[in-house]
């Protein structure tokens, strides 16, 4: 079963068997443990603090009535939203980066975040505060921006470089539109919209999490079938075609799924920066895999968003939107990576 | 592009005429429109009280600020594109805007500053500090600052600072309100109180930029060729960083973050007059103010009686151009 020479295991689920590197499995197990620990911490912290034991008892349906209310009704939706949507963003980032073969490609670069914010602001500007409409506006805005970028970047096929530059252009345009729209509305409305625009888990409800799960799970299932073919893209188009893959089709499919995943996350928590960008790269370095792993990216994404939300809620002197933390931590991560990269050659 | 050289004289005349036209429009157009004749009348010392007030107190200072910001952005764009050998680079890439915005937000939040002439200093110092930080990170380790490292460091530090800026602004409604108008990039209400403090830095930036002209031509051939020709690559690079910091810092301090002018102008200059960086620098000094003034005038007309900030107008003109450039580029690139 285990081929020690290649450090590979053969994972069998029913009729499907998947070769898995041992280091990937160990990394996945460690990440899952970190995620669980963060979740317990997140469920226990707050104005009514609970010990990890109390949290676990409450999750099992035992313990005091108040403990159960606090854990299951107050804190669980937010924690679940962080884990689920962080995972969704991690997977989407891995897809973007695999398709463009560029580690700097993420939904932020590709205009989705700014497009979603534009859509949301347009709804806000009409004076509506209805969440369903705001969500719809965000999803429509994000997908329209993505479609626009795709069309503009398409010229006898898509190259990663052109996609990124066109993405930056459209993003800049949308970001100016957003600045302008923010100037047009009342201060209070502008601040509310900006908090969402920075990416926030405040006020996430159980209904919203359920809705997001219903949308995200089928999309992730589609990926299970797309995954093996995605790896062939890493070999370059010529090799991929020679081995019988259809790179253009796979690329379109993967991008469509990635856009849909980011839209789901954005609709619930706003455009949270950097998770999609950093998670796949962190996962790849942790597991030392040559390609980007969707599963590991999901685990890292969930852990990153949950940890960032803990910092946003409990570490800083004022409660901030989680996106402010992710953008700072993510940027700091990039800076460290650059310095380390430079040191290595120094 | 050499076939364009015989047309240099005609090209220069067109560019100068455009600048002159932009100047007249910038003084004449607005909520209180004046005919070009009335403007000339005031400038010659005549005119009634109201037109004198509009011209000398409102429009001329605004126009002068626009020219200063334009010159700074045009030169900074030319320098940074030559330096990174990336035709799509923009001064904002080195984190200048993010640094300025961070310092402004800190001043508004913690010091309660609102006055634009106080914010000018903060914007300038913030731009300076972040560009230096980007340079230190980008050049740590062996050898001189590598353009790719600098770009990455600029993007990354820029992201950190804009994140923190958002956080600070969101925690204080008053600061948020000041920041949302500063962020748009505007020449509205900029008078000589704002311009005078930064003039020495602008002047120093302009002088360094022009001294760098021959060095940029050498650098365009690649580091090794430049060295073989006797150019001091390290000195040129350090000079570019200093000049870009001074110039982009001044522009951001004067008008807030204005995107795309630094990107567009060197392209137009190259297209019109060829690839000699000394010429591109000279032409960008004329073209960039023209662009800023026209964008500002357009902003006054588009949604009159309200005004659209100049930074928004330049983004609406510049972003489509960037997309066209990306589509035209033949090679797949990195």
XYZ file of C-alpha atoms in Angstrom:
680
model
C 0.000 0.000 0.000
C 2.755 2.432 0.892
C 5.644 2.977 -1.464
C 8.341 4.263 0.843
C 10.711 4.995 -2.006
C 8.480 7.777 -3.342
C 6.953 8.754 -0.008
C 3.569 8.128 -1.520
C 0.451 6.526 -0.109
C -2.484 5.266 -2.087
C -5.660 6.668 -0.619
C -8.736 4.573 -1.387
C -12.249 5.941 -0.993
C -14.637 3.400 -2.496
C -13.669 2.863 -6.115
C -11.542 5.994 -6.332
C -7.874 5.696 -5.440
C -5.595 8.678 -5.213
C -1.831 8.691 -4.760
C -0.934 11.002 -1.863
C 2.522 12.058 -0.722
C 3.224 11.203 2.891
C 4.399 14.716 3.671
C 1.141 16.115 2.256
C -0.879 13.816 4.531
C 1.121 14.806 7.605
C 0.807 18.493 6.691
C -2.931 18.084 6.209
C -3.290 16.413 9.606
C -1.281 19.169 11.315
C -3.285 21.887 9.569
C -6.552 20.249 10.575
C -5.343 20.168 14.196
C -4.396 23.866 14.066
C -7.782 24.675 12.529
C -9.613 22.756 15.275
C -7.597 24.477 18.011
C -8.292 27.904 16.483
C -11.990 27.064 16.225
C -12.197 26.097 19.912
C -10.367 29.310 20.819
C -12.681 31.358 18.620
C -15.773 29.766 20.186
C -14.487 30.356 23.712
C -13.274 33.966 23.519
C -15.528 36.955 24.022
C -17.245 39.032 26.711
C -18.538 35.729 28.138
C -15.324 33.648 28.101
C -15.501 29.848 28.060
C -12.761 27.285 28.623
C -11.945 24.822 25.812
C -13.623 22.103 27.923
C -16.834 24.126 28.185
C -16.750 24.789 24.440
C -16.367 21.116 23.571
C -19.134 20.117 25.994
C -21.446 22.736 24.475
C -20.665 21.506 20.964
C -21.584 17.996 22.099
C -24.924 19.328 23.322
C -23.978 19.159 26.998
C -22.972 21.729 29.607
C -24.989 24.721 30.824
C -27.852 26.207 28.796
C -26.146 29.596 28.618
C -22.889 27.986 27.458
C -24.761 26.231 24.679
C -26.539 29.408 23.594
C -23.282 31.361 23.525
C -21.356 28.700 21.620
C -23.974 27.323 19.253
C -26.053 30.406 18.524
C -23.793 33.407 19.051
C -20.331 32.276 18.073
C -20.664 29.167 15.891
C -22.019 30.940 12.752
C -19.087 33.352 12.719
C -16.500 30.605 13.314
C -18.055 28.349 10.670
C -18.180 31.255 8.219
C -14.465 31.937 8.782
C -13.501 28.276 8.272
C -15.768 27.629 5.282
C -15.164 30.882 3.424
C -11.442 30.903 4.216
C -11.287 27.435 2.665
C -13.324 28.612 -0.327
C -10.924 31.529 -0.864
C -7.885 29.259 -0.505
C -9.222 26.886 -3.173
C -10.150 29.763 -5.482
C -6.661 31.230 -5.100
C -5.050 27.901 -5.955
C -7.225 27.715 -9.089
C -6.346 31.253 -10.214
C -2.654 30.668 -9.671
C -2.644 27.307 -11.416
C -4.494 28.671 -14.439
C -2.348 31.801 -14.816
C 0.791 30.001 -13.608
C 1.564 33.134 -11.612
C 1.798 33.171 -7.805
C 0.680 36.814 -7.741
C -2.682 36.152 -9.407
C -5.586 36.372 -6.999
C -9.142 37.605 -6.993
C -7.896 40.971 -5.686
C -5.682 41.415 -8.706
C -8.384 40.167 -11.041
C -10.963 42.824 -10.220
C -13.443 40.570 -8.451
C -13.170 42.324 -5.103
C -13.497 45.816 -6.512
C -16.292 44.705 -8.843
C -18.228 43.180 -5.971
C -17.755 46.396 -3.977
C -18.980 48.470 -6.933
C -22.078 46.290 -7.238
C -22.745 46.598 -3.514
C -22.201 50.384 -3.546
C -24.574 50.835 -6.467
C -27.260 49.091 -4.422
C -26.367 51.199 -1.361
C -26.544 54.392 -3.433
C -30.177 53.645 -4.273
C -30.887 53.839 -0.535
C -31.599 50.152 0.113
C -30.228 48.392 3.165
C -31.699 45.017 2.241
C -29.104 42.243 2.645
C -30.461 40.068 -0.146
C -30.212 42.928 -2.629
C -26.743 43.913 -1.376
C -25.570 40.324 -1.755
C -27.059 40.093 -5.220
C -25.387 43.371 -6.179
C -22.031 42.110 -4.917
C -22.244 38.802 -6.781
C -23.382 40.483 -10.007
C -20.688 43.155 -9.705
C -17.930 40.613 -9.096
C -18.924 38.263 -11.886
C -19.491 41.119 -14.358
C -16.011 42.474 -13.607
C -14.534 39.000 -14.052
C -16.352 38.479 -17.346
C -15.254 41.907 -18.576
C -11.615 41.186 -17.706
C -11.821 37.787 -19.384
C -13.236 39.294 -22.587
C -10.703 42.146 -22.654
C -7.766 39.833 -21.938
C -8.849 37.374 -24.623
C -6.928 37.774 -27.810
C -6.118 34.521 -29.564
C -6.269 32.891 -26.174
C -5.434 34.091 -22.707
C -1.947 34.595 -21.349
C -1.356 34.953 -17.628
C 0.495 38.227 -18.126
C -2.261 39.883 -20.146
C -4.913 38.649 -17.734
C -3.089 40.236 -14.795
C -2.437 43.592 -16.495
C -6.005 43.871 -17.782
C -7.128 42.874 -14.278
C -5.080 45.682 -12.743
C -6.538 48.170 -15.248
C -10.149 47.203 -14.674
C -9.524 47.033 -10.913
C -8.152 50.574 -10.910
C -11.159 51.780 -12.869
C -13.572 50.102 -10.473
C -11.660 51.302 -7.438
C -11.979 54.897 -8.678
C -15.667 54.339 -9.262
C -15.938 53.093 -5.682
C -14.101 56.132 -4.281
C -16.482 58.303 -6.243
C -19.611 56.438 -5.119
C -18.443 56.644 -1.483
C -18.226 60.436 -1.863
C -21.817 60.555 -3.089
C -23.533 58.913 -0.106
C -24.048 59.978 3.514
C -21.094 59.558 5.886
C -22.821 56.839 7.918
C -23.725 54.840 4.810
C -20.216 55.289 3.451
C -18.682 53.930 6.669
C -21.011 50.940 6.730
C -20.214 50.202 3.097
C -16.476 50.671 3.681
C -16.459 48.233 6.582
C -18.053 45.645 4.301
C -15.691 46.706 1.521
C -12.720 46.026 3.780
C -14.067 42.519 4.417
C -15.832 41.786 7.688
C -17.269 38.849 9.597
C -19.286 41.120 11.903
C -22.965 40.280 11.809
C -22.645 37.031 9.849
C -25.818 35.031 10.513
C -26.492 31.286 10.559
C -28.755 31.723 7.524
C -25.948 33.369 5.545
C -23.525 30.539 6.425
C -26.082 27.912 5.404
C -26.653 29.735 2.109
C -22.914 29.933 1.457
C -22.475 26.223 2.223
C -25.305 25.281 -0.135
C -23.602 27.243 -2.934
C -20.003 26.266 -2.182
C -20.296 22.495 -1.669
C -21.520 21.650 -5.204
C -18.780 23.884 -6.625
C -16.135 22.055 -4.604
C -17.581 18.756 -5.836
C -17.138 19.916 -9.443
C -13.483 20.532 -8.634
C -12.953 16.948 -7.543
C -13.476 15.957 -11.182
C -11.421 18.860 -12.527
C -8.471 18.409 -10.134
C -6.407 15.740 -11.926
C -6.722 17.536 -15.255
C -5.621 20.800 -13.645
C -2.282 19.236 -12.702
C -1.592 18.576 -16.350
C -1.698 22.345 -16.936
C 1.448 22.675 -14.818
C 3.362 20.837 -17.515
C 2.672 23.600 -20.025
C 0.116 23.641 -22.833
C 2.137 21.615 -25.330
C 2.744 18.715 -22.987
C -0.813 18.894 -21.678
C -2.230 18.674 -25.210
C 0.144 15.840 -26.051
C -1.057 13.850 -23.040
C -4.639 14.237 -24.218
C -5.838 17.128 -22.046
C -7.747 20.107 -23.435
C -5.936 22.995 -21.698
C -8.259 25.764 -22.917
C -11.384 23.983 -21.731
C -9.894 23.025 -18.373
C -8.684 26.587 -17.874
C -12.107 28.072 -18.633
C -13.809 25.596 -16.322
C -11.353 26.221 -13.496
C -11.659 29.998 -13.790
C -15.450 29.830 -13.841
C -15.473 27.740 -10.659
C -12.914 30.063 -9.022
C -14.990 33.137 -9.847
C -18.141 31.494 -8.505
C -16.353 30.498 -5.276
C -14.988 33.985 -4.682
C -18.442 35.458 -5.375
C -19.979 33.244 -2.708
C -17.362 34.310 -0.146
C -17.582 37.980 -1.114
C -21.344 38.014 -0.868
C -21.198 36.936 2.780
C -18.068 38.605 4.188
C -17.092 41.215 1.608
C -13.840 41.280 -0.312
C -11.312 39.840 2.174
C -7.862 40.423 0.744
C -4.806 38.156 0.573
C -6.252 34.821 1.788
C -6.651 33.582 -1.774
C -3.221 34.928 -2.680
C -1.240 33.600 0.276
C -2.987 30.322 1.212
C -1.925 28.271 -1.849
C 1.690 29.411 -1.578
C 1.866 28.735 2.168
C 0.343 25.284 1.586
C 2.804 24.511 -1.188
C 5.793 25.502 0.959
C 4.520 23.633 4.019
C 3.968 20.383 2.100
C 6.865 20.980 -0.334
C 4.683 19.878 -3.238
C 5.700 20.923 -6.740
C 2.124 21.874 -7.664
C -0.574 23.737 -5.760
C -2.830 21.471 -3.738
C -6.508 22.401 -3.567
C -7.141 20.491 -0.331
C -4.170 21.929 1.536
C -4.946 25.432 0.221
C -8.435 25.054 1.672
C -7.086 24.078 5.102
C -4.566 26.940 5.136
C -7.231 29.397 3.911
C -9.631 28.398 6.701
C -6.903 28.638 9.364
C -5.690 32.012 8.038
C -9.132 33.621 8.017
C -10.014 32.249 11.448
C -6.709 33.406 12.960
C -7.079 36.848 11.334
C -10.587 37.168 12.746
C -9.306 36.277 16.220
C -6.733 39.066 15.897
C -9.351 41.501 14.547
C -11.756 40.742 17.396
C -9.581 40.197 20.426
C -5.993 41.362 19.971
C -6.388 44.894 18.629
C -7.509 47.777 20.881
C -10.490 48.509 18.603
C -12.573 45.877 16.785
C -11.710 46.095 13.104
C -13.008 44.366 9.981
C -11.076 41.133 9.454
C -9.991 42.329 5.995
C -7.839 45.026 7.594
C -5.942 42.297 9.440
C -5.610 39.979 6.433
C -4.264 42.753 4.223
C -1.676 43.748 6.850
C -0.656 40.200 7.721
C -0.667 39.195 4.048
C 1.469 42.143 3.047
C 3.869 41.503 5.906
C 4.077 37.877 4.765
C 4.991 38.995 1.243
C 7.654 41.335 2.603
C 9.179 38.519 4.708
C 9.121 36.197 1.707
C 10.967 38.775 -0.372
C 13.577 39.372 2.332
C 14.099 35.622 2.788
C 14.398 35.101 -0.934
C 17.026 37.857 -1.075
C 18.944 36.471 1.932
C 19.161 33.080 0.301
C 21.223 34.506 -2.541
C 23.144 36.918 -0.358
C 10.433 55.396 -34.040
C 13.274 57.263 -35.775
C 11.021 58.033 -38.742
C 9.172 60.403 -36.435
C 12.244 62.500 -35.697
C 11.885 64.940 -38.632
C 8.436 65.725 -37.256
C 9.853 66.701 -33.865
C 9.423 70.415 -34.547
C 5.763 70.016 -35.501
C 5.222 67.664 -32.562
C 6.697 70.178 -30.132
C 4.420 72.901 -31.526
C 1.354 70.674 -31.058
C 2.347 69.794 -27.482
C 2.956 73.448 -26.580
C -0.340 74.503 -28.156
C -2.171 71.799 -26.176
C -0.590 73.022 -22.936
C -1.537 76.623 -23.733
C -5.103 75.559 -24.499
C -5.295 73.569 -21.257
C -4.021 76.592 -19.295
C -6.694 78.882 -20.753
C -9.459 76.329 -20.164
C -8.304 75.730 -16.601
C -8.569 79.425 -15.769
C -11.766 80.060 -17.749
C -14.004 77.023 -17.146
C -15.904 76.330 -13.937
C -18.943 77.153 -11.861
C -18.333 80.781 -12.741
C -17.395 80.636 -16.428
C -15.321 83.418 -17.961
C -14.595 84.090 -21.611
C -10.937 83.812 -22.675
C -11.065 87.575 -23.343
C -12.208 88.265 -19.772
C -9.417 86.024 -18.440
C -6.786 87.881 -20.465
C -8.304 91.144 -19.315
C -7.875 90.175 -15.649
C -4.354 88.875 -16.216
C -3.496 92.218 -17.861
C -4.677 93.995 -14.700
C -8.254 94.908 -15.711
C -11.649 93.247 -15.195
C -14.319 93.632 -12.510
C -13.886 92.588 -8.873
C -15.676 89.296 -9.195
C -13.743 88.021 -12.211
C -10.533 89.230 -10.582
C -11.368 87.213 -7.468
C -12.259 84.093 -9.445
C -9.111 84.262 -11.545
C -6.476 85.333 -9.030
C -7.808 83.660 -5.867
C -9.354 80.454 -7.202
C -8.345 79.419 -10.674
C -4.739 80.565 -11.028
C -3.570 78.899 -7.774
C -5.458 75.747 -8.711
C -3.914 75.779 -12.189
C -0.415 76.364 -10.835
C -0.862 73.467 -8.391
C -2.086 71.312 -11.270
C 1.000 72.177 -13.314
C 3.313 71.384 -10.386
C 1.604 68.040 -9.687
C 1.629 67.229 -13.407
C 5.331 67.983 -13.891
C 6.150 65.857 -10.851
C 4.009 62.891 -11.961
C 5.224 62.986 -15.569
C 8.898 62.976 -14.579
C 8.376 60.352 -11.872
C 6.578 58.076 -14.353
C 9.355 58.409 -16.929
C 12.033 57.656 -14.335
C 10.292 54.642 -12.853
C 9.494 53.094 -16.254
C 13.084 53.500 -17.416
C 14.396 52.216 -14.108
C 12.290 49.058 -13.859
C 12.447 48.521 -17.644
C 8.740 47.920 -17.319
C 6.602 50.071 -19.622
C 3.599 49.425 -17.396
C 5.189 50.714 -14.176
C 3.702 53.659 -12.310
C 5.142 55.685 -9.390
C 2.427 54.218 -7.162
C 4.213 50.872 -7.484
C 6.944 51.997 -5.085
C 4.366 52.453 -2.334
C 4.457 56.239 -2.552
C 0.678 56.728 -2.505
C 0.099 54.192 0.251
C 2.788 55.811 2.409
C 1.347 59.274 1.920
C -2.181 58.071 2.655
C -0.991 56.292 5.802
C 0.707 59.418 7.155
C -2.316 61.584 6.322
C -4.672 59.134 8.050
C -2.389 58.993 11.105
C -2.300 62.803 11.275
C -6.071 63.045 10.942
C -6.777 60.273 13.470
C -4.166 60.913 16.167
C -3.330 64.611 15.779
C -6.768 65.791 14.693
C -5.322 67.645 11.706
C -7.732 68.750 8.972
C -5.980 71.647 7.315
C -4.665 70.758 3.893
C -1.448 72.753 4.369
C -0.610 70.606 7.421
C -1.564 67.402 5.589
C 0.834 68.300 2.770
C 3.789 67.771 5.088
C 2.461 64.486 6.403
C 1.779 63.186 2.905
C 5.250 64.145 1.841
C 6.982 62.582 4.850
C 4.874 59.420 4.543
C 5.786 59.050 0.878
C 9.447 59.576 1.718
C 9.456 57.063 4.588
C 7.721 54.270 2.683
C 9.786 54.695 -0.465
C 12.950 54.510 1.632
C 11.615 51.394 3.390
C 10.826 49.820 0.012
C 14.331 50.645 -1.146
C 15.948 49.191 1.984
C 13.953 45.942 1.663
C 14.485 45.769 -2.085
C 18.237 46.253 -1.805
C 18.972 44.131 1.264
C 21.319 41.301 0.525
C 23.873 41.187 -2.207
C 24.158 43.765 -4.957
C 22.184 46.872 -5.749
C 18.418 47.195 -5.639
C 16.932 44.933 -8.241
C 13.883 46.375 -10.069
C 11.834 43.202 -9.556
C 12.554 43.079 -5.807
C 11.723 46.766 -5.539
C 8.420 46.285 -7.331
C 7.453 43.348 -5.115
C 8.500 45.176 -1.966
C 6.541 48.246 -3.096
C 3.377 46.276 -3.787
C 3.641 44.361 -0.500
C 4.414 47.335 1.755
C 1.755 49.341 -0.093
C -0.811 46.671 0.792
C 0.174 46.680 4.464
C -0.063 50.443 4.712
C -3.387 50.692 2.926
C -4.767 48.004 5.235
C -3.693 49.892 8.323
C -4.954 53.157 6.805
C -8.403 51.641 6.248
C -8.399 50.394 9.821
C -7.534 53.796 11.260
C -10.071 55.597 9.112
C -12.873 53.150 9.949
C -12.347 53.604 13.680
C -13.008 57.369 13.492
C -15.886 58.854 11.439
C -14.209 62.249 11.261
C -10.973 60.796 9.923
C -12.946 58.621 7.526
C -14.697 61.667 6.085
C -11.407 63.540 5.535
C -9.756 60.486 4.015
C -12.521 59.676 1.554
C -12.190 63.070 -0.108
C -8.379 63.130 0.078
C -8.252 59.642 -1.462
C -10.026 60.721 -4.626
C -7.181 63.029 -5.687
C -8.324 66.615 -6.177
C -7.047 70.109 -6.960
C -10.087 71.741 -5.360
C -9.141 74.484 -2.892
C -5.393 74.024 -3.342
C -3.788 77.427 -3.068
C -0.236 78.696 -2.771
C -0.110 77.865 0.981
C -0.109 74.254 -0.119
C 2.321 74.652 -2.974
C 5.043 76.840 -1.435
C 6.225 74.442 1.307
C 6.932 71.643 -1.178
C 8.443 73.792 -3.944
C 12.089 73.206 -2.900
C 11.580 69.429 -2.985
C 9.880 69.639 -6.364
C 12.745 71.744 -7.722
C 15.348 69.294 -6.399
C 13.424 66.394 -7.932
C 13.255 68.112 -11.326
C 16.992 68.891 -11.327
C 17.965 65.309 -10.379
C 15.565 63.898 -13.000
C 17.187 65.879 -15.796
C 20.714 65.078 -14.587
C 19.754 61.386 -14.855
C 18.726 61.624 -18.542
C 21.988 60.317 -20.095
C 22.276 57.652 -17.382
C 18.783 56.353 -18.195
C 19.783 55.988 -21.854
C 22.783 53.908 -20.787
C 20.649 51.823 -18.400
C 18.190 51.046 -21.202
C 20.907 48.926 -22.850
C 21.161 46.649 -19.816
C 23.359 46.834 -16.725
C 26.403 45.198 -18.301
C 26.462 47.380 -21.391
C 25.851 50.450 -19.212
C 28.820 49.506 -17.026
C 30.993 48.853 -20.073
C 30.133 52.348 -21.281
C 31.401 53.728 -17.980
C 28.015 54.495 -16.395
C 27.805 54.069 -12.628
C 24.709 51.882 -12.377
C 24.468 52.127 -8.585
C 24.583 55.921 -8.589
C 21.972 56.110 -11.352
C 19.652 53.757 -9.455
C 20.051 55.667 -6.173
C 19.409 58.905 -8.078
C 16.216 57.520 -9.579
C 14.926 56.456 -6.157
C 15.658 59.888 -4.656
C 14.077 61.738 -7.577
C 10.974 59.507 -7.720
C 10.468 59.918 -3.974
C 10.745 63.701 -4.156
C 8.554 63.993 -7.245
C 5.828 61.468 -6.471
C 5.820 62.632 -2.838
C 5.280 66.235 -3.944
C 2.521 65.307 -6.377
C 0.677 63.180 -3.817
C 1.060 65.860 -1.164
C -0.384 68.475 -3.527
C -3.321 66.618 -5.014
C -3.745 63.281 -3.232
C -3.222 60.004 -5.068
C -3.592 60.603 -8.818
C -3.199 57.390 -10.756
C -2.244 56.723 -14.367
C -0.717 60.097 -15.298
C 2.761 58.741 -14.569
C 1.870 55.681 -16.636
C 0.368 57.388 -19.694
C 2.624 60.380 -20.232
C 5.951 58.602 -20.919
C 4.148 56.382 -23.452
C 2.727 59.356 -25.307
C 6.146 61.041 -25.230
C 7.889 57.932 -26.607
C 5.261 57.529 -29.291
C 5.612 61.156 -30.398
C 9.340 61.736 -30.032
C 11.243 58.441 -29.880
C 13.216 56.665 -27.200
C 15.832 59.224 -26.064
C 15.177 59.614 -22.333
C 16.428 63.205 -22.288
C 13.720 64.066 -24.832
C 11.065 61.990 -23.039
C 11.808 63.807 -19.772
C 11.498 67.204 -21.459
C 8.271 66.275 -23.243
C 6.675 64.748 -20.135
C 7.150 68.104 -18.377
C 4.777 69.582 -20.966
C 2.408 66.669 -21.528
C 1.680 65.693 -17.930
C 0.443 69.139 -16.807
C -1.676 69.300 -19.973
C -3.266 65.991 -19.058
C -3.871 66.964 -15.410
C -5.364 70.347 -16.320
C -7.634 68.868 -18.995
C -8.766 66.117 -16.608
C -9.436 68.747 -13.934
C -11.439 70.896 -16.375
C -13.370 67.807 -17.507
C -14.132 67.037 -13.857
C -15.625 70.516 -13.452
C -17.820 70.114 -16.545
C -18.925 66.461 -16.425
C -21.400 66.641 -13.563
C -21.719 70.419 -13.120
C -22.600 72.065 -10.774
C -20.872 69.299 -8.759
C -17.220 68.437 -9.409
C -15.608 65.118 -10.161
C -12.138 64.915 -8.532
C -9.262 64.933 -11.007
C -7.915 61.577 -9.750
C -11.164 59.852 -10.728
C -11.114 61.418 -14.200
C -7.500 60.333 -14.851
C -8.364 56.766 -13.808
C -11.263 56.705 -16.267
C -8.962 57.874 -19.064
C -5.875 55.899 -18.013
C -7.280 52.455 -17.220
C -8.626 51.861 -20.746
C -5.219 52.917 -22.109
C -3.450 50.387 -19.886
C -5.783 47.691 -21.204
C -5.073 48.689 -24.811
C -1.320 48.546 -24.102
C -1.639 45.101 -22.528
C -3.585 43.833 -25.552
C -1.127 45.300 -28.063
C 1.962 43.802 -26.472
C 2.966 40.909 -28.703
C 5.044 38.753 -26.399
C 3.476 36.812 -23.581
C 5.775 38.457 -21.052
C 6.879 37.007 -17.732
